[in-house]
């Protein structure tokens, strides 16, 4: 099995916190779509005939392009790749792009999962984040999705928003729980270099919340959702039984994937391939075949990335897999490194799997990075 990711770089507006590659102009849309068609055909040997189990439209904002254009992209993929009959096809979208009619059109072309960037139901927070919708539009979007017949959809929330409180966050949680999405993704707001939010924080116009509040909000998130039968299957992801994101899970499990479009990444099990992060350059370089660069991953790189991604999940680190695939000295160093976090009840071993505990989830990335092999 393998996945395909399509990066649609267009956004109607720049969010203050976003550091993904995007453009707010549609001037190159037609050229981009033509180039994407070419890339889909040219790179069909990358996955070596593996059956496609997931297709994911991300961005950017994929809902910025027309339904007929999305349909054409899907047809091109089906024409060039073997696609599993029950393939998961996800489209990221903004609440202000969603109507009942639009959602029904998405469903009619084969999209069977929507991921909606709600982020907050509080208008003041949405304005600070640079979102174009308000809380009412967020609620209307979910209603439209349900009326269109979608039984599988994700809603995004952000915690740690400047000006938020534990009470305002719990109100967000109560609202999203009442909406009963099958999947919820929730990330802590981070101040990324080069973003509008970083500039505002540096100028003192915005104050980032105290760490204690961010921790309290994360704990409230976990408590509220797990109490309502959501499975906390990855640090930032929760699902009702059977509704995990198959596409994102494939990343965490090291399944091969092909990334199409500007800034998209691909992975073949050994190395990573990165498309140029510019729509203009992407369209120009596809003519010569120089659109991507290769990131060669050493055994050390693959070991460290496996730790980082798997420790964030409920499946944890398969120690047998590491023993069979990596040098003995890596395992020796790992076993030495996990002694302290196990004593602190941040890690545990169960059935030959290294797992993060509830207490450790607050520090998952730090725990993983402390275990990295740095000998090469």
C-alpha positions as semicolon CSV with decimal commas, in nm:
position;residue;x (nm);y (nm);z (nm)
1;X;0,000;0,000;0,000
2;X;0,105;0,360;-0,057
3;X;-0,035;0,712;-0,040
4;X;-0,047;1,017;-0,264
5;X;-0,034;1,373;-0,132
6;X;-0,125;1,668;-0,357
7;X;-0,016;2,014;-0,244
8;X;-0,254;2,283;-0,371
9;X;-0,065;2,606;-0,290
10;X;-0,346;2,860;-0,316
11;X;-0,494;3,046;-0,019
12;X;-0,747;3,325;-0,011
13;X;-0,565;3,491;0,278
14;X;-0,246;3,447;0,481
15;X;-0,306;3,318;0,835
16;X;-0,081;3,487;1,089
17;X;0,073;3,163;1,219
18;X;0,121;2,961;0,898
19;X;0,466;2,869;0,768
20;X;0,355;2,620;0,500
21;X;0,423;2,713;0,140
22;X;0,128;2,898;-0,015
23;X;0,041;3,184;-0,247
24;X;-0,255;3,420;-0,222
25;X;-0,279;3,478;-0,596
26;X;-0,451;3,250;-0,846
27;X;-0,258;3,396;-1,140
28;X;-0,071;3,072;-1,203
29;X;-0,359;2,835;-1,132
30;X;-0,403;2,708;-1,488
31;X;-0,028;2,661;-1,535
32;X;-0,009;2,484;-1,199
33;X;-0,289;2,245;-1,292
34;X;-0,126;2,165;-1,626
35;X;0,209;2,107;-1,454
36;X;0,047;1,887;-1,190
37;X;-0,106;1,675;-1,467
38;X;0,241;1,631;-1,614
39;X;0,395;1,540;-1,278
40;X;0,126;1,281;-1,204
41;X;0,211;1,107;-1,532
42;X;0,589;1,145;-1,510
43;X;0,626;1,009;-1,158
44;X;0,396;0,708;-1,180
45;X;0,692;0,468;-1,153
46;X;0,797;0,613;-0,817
47;X;0,567;0,385;-0,617
48;X;0,651;0,083;-0,834
49;X;0,294;-0,028;-0,884
50;X;0,198;-0,025;-0,516
51;X;-0,175;-0,005;-0,454
52;X;-0,287;0,347;-0,357
53;X;-0,480;0,334;-0,029
54;X;-0,498;0,707;0,048
55;X;-0,514;1,032;-0,150
56;X;-0,483;1,361;0,038
57;X;-0,538;1,714;-0,093
58;X;-0,352;1,957;0,135
59;X;-0,212;2,303;0,109
60;X;-0,256;2,585;0,096
61;X;-0,630;2,555;0,070
62;X;-0,743;2,290;-0,181
63;X;-1,101;2,418;-0,160
64;X;-0,975;2,730;-0,342
65;X;-0,984;2,541;-0,673
66;X;-1,301;2,432;-0,851
67;X;-1,467;2,095;-0,799
68;X;-1,425;2,010;-1,168
69;X;-1,051;2,075;-1,132
70;X;-1,029;1,842;-0,833
71;X;-1,223;1,583;-1,032
72;X;-0,975;1,614;-1,319
73;X;-0,682;1,558;-1,080
74;X;-0,847;1,248;-0,937
75;X;-0,921;1,111;-1,285
76;X;-0,557;1,160;-1,380
77;X;-0,447;0,968;-1,070
78;X;-0,691;0,683;-1,140
79;X;-0,569;0,669;-1,501
80;X;-0,204;0,634;-1,398
81;X;-0,199;0,448;-1,064
82;X;-0,364;0,134;-0,923
83;X;-0,614;0,269;-0,668
84;X;-0,768;0,060;-0,393
85;X;-1,151;0,036;-0,418
86;X;-1,201;0,168;-0,063
87;X;-0,935;0,439;-0,096
88;X;-0,954;0,720;0,161
89;X;-0,969;1,055;-0,023
90;X;-0,932;1,358;0,203
91;X;-0,975;1,724;0,114
92;X;-0,862;2,005;0,344
93;X;-1,102;2,299;0,338
94;X;-1,194;2,618;0,521
95;X;-1,537;2,674;0,678
96;X;-1,599;2,980;0,461
97;X;-1,563;2,766;0,146
98;X;-1,821;2,508;0,253
99;X;-2,188;2,507;0,157
100;X;-2,423;2,209;0,144
101;X;-2,409;2,221;-0,237
102;X;-2,030;2,240;-0,247
103;X;-1,994;1,955;0,002
104;X;-2,234;1,743;-0,203
105;X;-2,023;1,810;-0,513
106;X;-1,711;1,695;-0,330
107;X;-1,887;1,375;-0,235
108;X;-2,007;1,319;-0,592
109;X;-1,650;1,312;-0,730
110;X;-1,531;1,052;-0,480
111;X;-1,397;1,260;-0,192
112;X;-1,504;1,069;0,119
113;X;-1,333;1,259;0,399
114;X;-1,317;1,632;0,471
115;X;-1,073;1,804;0,706
116;X;-1,202;2,144;0,814
117;X;-0,975;2,415;0,957
118;X;-1,203;2,539;1,235
119;X;-0,917;2,631;1,476
120;X;-1,155;2,807;1,718
121;X;-1,520;2,894;1,763
122;X;-1,434;3,230;1,924
123;X;-1,438;3,523;1,683
124;X;-1,168;3,715;1,872
125;X;-0,927;3,421;1,849
126;X;-1,008;3,363;1,482
127;X;-0,929;3,726;1,406
128;X;-0,593;3,704;1,585
129;X;-0,510;3,389;1,387
130;X;-0,596;3,563;1,061
131;X;-0,879;3,325;0,978
132;X;-1,145;3,449;0,737
133;X;-1,443;3,273;0,896
134;X;-1,625;3,335;1,222
135;X;-1,770;3,096;1,478
136;X;-2,112;3,090;1,315
137;X;-1,965;2,997;0,976
138;X;-1,776;2,714;1,144
139;X;-2,100;2,570;1,281
140;X;-2,275;2,616;0,947
141;X;-1,994;2,434;0,766
142;X;-2,030;2,127;0,988
143;X;-2,406;2,128;0,934
144;X;-2,352;2,149;0,557
145;X;-2,109;1,857;0,566
146;X;-2,356;1,641;0,754
147;X;-2,643;1,732;0,521
148;X;-2,426;1,638;0,223
149;X;-2,393;1,289;0,367
150;X;-2,032;1,284;0,489
151;X;-1,992;1,024;0,762
152;X;-1,618;1,082;0,805
153;X;-1,475;1,427;0,872
154;X;-1,205;1,592;1,080
155;X;-1,219;1,926;1,260
156;X;-0,900;2,115;1,354
157;X;-0,859;2,311;1,677
158;X;-0,563;2,516;1,803
159;X;-0,483;2,562;2,171
160;X;-0,235;2,799;2,329
161;X;-0,386;3,095;2,143
162;X;-0,283;3,436;2,286
163;X;-0,563;3,576;2,499
164;X;-0,725;3,237;2,552
165;X;-0,807;3,101;2,898
166;X;-0,884;2,755;3,030
167;X;-1,251;2,857;3,027
168;X;-1,249;2,974;2,665
169;X;-1,067;2,656;2,565
170;X;-1,315;2,434;2,747
171;X;-1,595;2,618;2,566
172;X;-1,426;2,528;2,236
173;X;-1,402;2,166;2,349
174;X;-1,767;2,152;2,453
175;X;-1,872;2,291;2,116
176;X;-1,664;2,049;1,912
177;X;-1,780;1,751;2,119
178;X;-2,142;1,852;2,062
179;X;-2,075;1,849;1,685
180;X;-1,961;1,483;1,706
181;X;-1,697;1,478;1,432
182;X;-1,542;1,137;1,369
183;X;-1,193;1,285;1,404
184;X;-1,036;1,582;1,583
185;X;-0,684;1,718;1,531
186;X;-0,558;1,968;1,785
187;X;-0,219;2,136;1,788
188;X;-0,051;2,386;2,018
189;X;0,005;2,720;1,849
190;X;0,373;2,763;1,773
191;X;0,550;3,083;1,677
192;X;0,715;2,997;1,346
193;X;1,000;3,209;1,203
194;X;0,896;3,454;0,934
195;X;0,525;3,452;1,016
196;X;0,308;3,753;1,094
197;X;0,252;3,612;1,441
198;X;0,626;3,604;1,513
199;X;0,648;3,971;1,410
200;X;0,355;4,062;1,636
201;X;0,507;3,879;1,934
202;X;0,848;4,043;1,881
203;X;0,684;4,387;1,865
204;X;0,495;4,316;2,187
205;X;0,157;4,343;2,018
206;X;0,072;3,984;2,108
207;X;0,172;3,794;2,421
208;X;0,218;3,419;2,398
209;X;0,044;3,231;2,684
210;X;0,235;3,101;2,984
211;X;0,353;2,740;2,951
212;X;0,138;2,635;3,247
213;X;-0,178;2,746;3,067
214;X;-0,080;2,562;2,748
215;X;-0,022;2,244;2,951
216;X;-0,358;2,287;3,127
217;X;-0,530;2,327;2,790
218;X;-0,363;2,014;2,652
219;X;-0,467;1,814;2,958
220;X;-0,823;1,943;2,926
221;X;-0,819;1,840;2,559
222;X;-0,712;1,484;2,639
223;X;-0,948;1,450;2,935
224;X;-1,253;1,588;2,754
225;X;-1,212;1,384;2,435
226;X;-1,113;1,053;2,593
227;X;-1,412;1,084;2,829
228;X;-1,629;1,097;2,516
229;X;-1,478;0,778;2,369
230;X;-1,231;0,944;2,134
231;X;-0,918;0,736;2,094
232;X;-0,604;0,943;2,156
233;X;-0,407;0,753;1,893
234;X;-0,142;1,020;1,825
235;X;-0,034;1,316;2,037
236;X;-0,237;1,565;1,833
237;X;-0,504;1,334;1,691
238;X;-0,821;1,178;1,828
239;X;-1,076;0,959;1,655
240;X;-1,390;0,763;1,718
241;X;-1,330;0,387;1,677
242;X;-1,238;0,302;1,317
243;X;-1,196;0,662;1,202
244;X;-0,821;0,720;1,235
245;X;-0,672;0,920;0,948
246;X;-0,540;0,643;0,726
247;X;-0,323;0,887;0,533
248;X;-0,149;1,044;0,832
249;X;-0,117;0,705;0,999
250;X;0,074;0,585;0,693
251;X;0,333;0,861;0,754
252;X;0,380;0,752;1,115
253;X;0,411;0,388;1,012
254;X;0,670;0,456;0,742
255;X;0,452;0,358;0,447
256;X;0,572;0,490;0,110
257;X;0,406;0,801;-0,032
258;X;0,430;1,024;-0,336
259;X;0,407;1,400;-0,294
260;X;0,289;1,609;-0,588
261;X;0,291;1,987;-0,630
262;X;0,521;2,263;-0,498
263;X;0,692;2,187;-0,162
264;X;0,549;1,832;-0,151
265;X;0,763;1,554;-0,002
266;X;0,788;1,192;-0,117
267;X;0,931;0,887;0,060
268;X;1,035;0,551;-0,087
269;X;1,137;0,373;0,232
270;X;1,499;0,487;0,213
271;X;1,518;0,851;0,104
272;X;1,301;1,162;0,094
273;X;1,240;1,371;-0,217
274;X;1,135;1,736;-0,187
275;X;0,971;1,945;-0,458
276;X;1,076;2,307;-0,493
277;X;0,869;2,539;-0,269
278;X;0,762;2,789;-0,534
279;X;0,471;2,761;-0,774
280;X;0,658;2,957;-1,040
281;X;0,974;2,746;-1,013
282;X;0,772;2,425;-0,987
283;X;0,600;2,501;-1,317
284;X;0,928;2,597;-1,485
285;X;1,145;2,315;-1,349
286;X;0,896;2,040;-1,432
287;X;0,983;2,107;-1,797
288;X;1,340;1,992;-1,734
289;X;1,271;1,734;-1,466
290;X;1,470;1,924;-1,202
291;X;1,175;1,997;-0,975
292;X;1,290;1,795;-0,675
293;X;1,593;1,744;-0,454
294;X;1,687;1,423;-0,278
295;X;1,744;1,405;0,096
296;X;1,953;1,094;0,152
297;X;1,860;0,932;0,483
298;X;2,126;0,738;0,670
299;X;2,042;0,449;0,904
300;X;2,083;0,699;1,185
301;X;1,831;0,936;1,024
302;X;1,578;0,657;0,974
303;X;1,626;0,531;1,330
304;X;1,574;0,877;1,478
305;X;1,272;0,955;1,261
306;X;1,116;0,623;1,356
307;X;1,155;0,708;1,724
308;X;1,014;1,059;1,676
309;X;0,705;0,956;1,482
310;X;0,622;0,628;1,656
311;X;0,659;0,755;2,012
312;X;0,382;1,004;1,935
313;X;0,140;0,720;1,856
314;X;-0,050;0,462;2,059
315;X;0,137;0,187;1,870
316;X;0,473;0,300;2,002
317;X;0,820;0,184;1,901
318;X;0,842;-0,178;1,789
319;X;1,164;-0,291;1,955
320;X;1,178;-0,613;1,749
321;X;1,171;-0,405;1,432
322;X;1,464;-0,199;1,557
323;X;1,659;-0,508;1,660
324;X;1,619;-0,662;1,315
325;X;1,685;-0,350;1,110
326;X;1,950;-0,145;1,290
327;X;2,299;-0,187;1,440
328;X;2,324;-0,343;1,787
329;X;2,496;-0,032;1,925
330;X;2,187;0,176;1,839
331;X;1,975;-0,056;2,055
332;X;2,229;-0,051;2,337
333;X;2,224;0,328;2,340
334;X;1,843;0,332;2,326
335;X;1,808;0,096;2,623
336;X;2,048;0,311;2,824
337;X;1,858;0,625;2,724
338;X;1,514;0,502;2,826
339;X;1,607;0,416;3,186
340;X;1,544;0,765;3,323
341;X;1,216;0,835;3,137
342;X;1,087;0,494;3,250
343;X;1,175;0,581;3,612
344;X;0,989;0,911;3,570
345;X;0,686;0,723;3,431
346;X;0,720;0,898;3,094
347;X;0,786;0,574;2,904
348;X;0,696;0,208;2,951
349;X;0,762;-0,121;2,772
350;X;0,469;-0,348;2,693
351;X;0,477;-0,655;2,465
352;X;0,814;-0,554;2,321
353;X;0,687;-0,204;2,235
354;X;0,820;0,119;2,384
355;X;0,522;0,341;2,465
356;X;0,472;0,696;2,584
357;X;0,268;0,726;2,905
358;X;-0,004;0,980;2,979
359;X;0,246;1,185;3,178
360;X;0,503;1,158;2,900
361;X;0,270;1,290;2,631
362;X;0,341;1,643;2,748
363;X;0,707;1,599;2,651
364;X;0,689;1,345;2,367
365;X;0,912;1,525;2,117
366;X;1,170;1,614;2,385
367;X;1,179;1,253;2,507
368;X;1,228;1,128;2,151
369;X;1,502;1,379;2,067
370;X;1,690;1,287;2,385
371;X;1,698;0,928;2,255
372;X;1,834;1,018;1,911
373;X;2,152;0,853;1,789
374;X;2,411;1,124;1,719
375;X;2,726;0,920;1,658
376;X;2,756;0,966;1,278
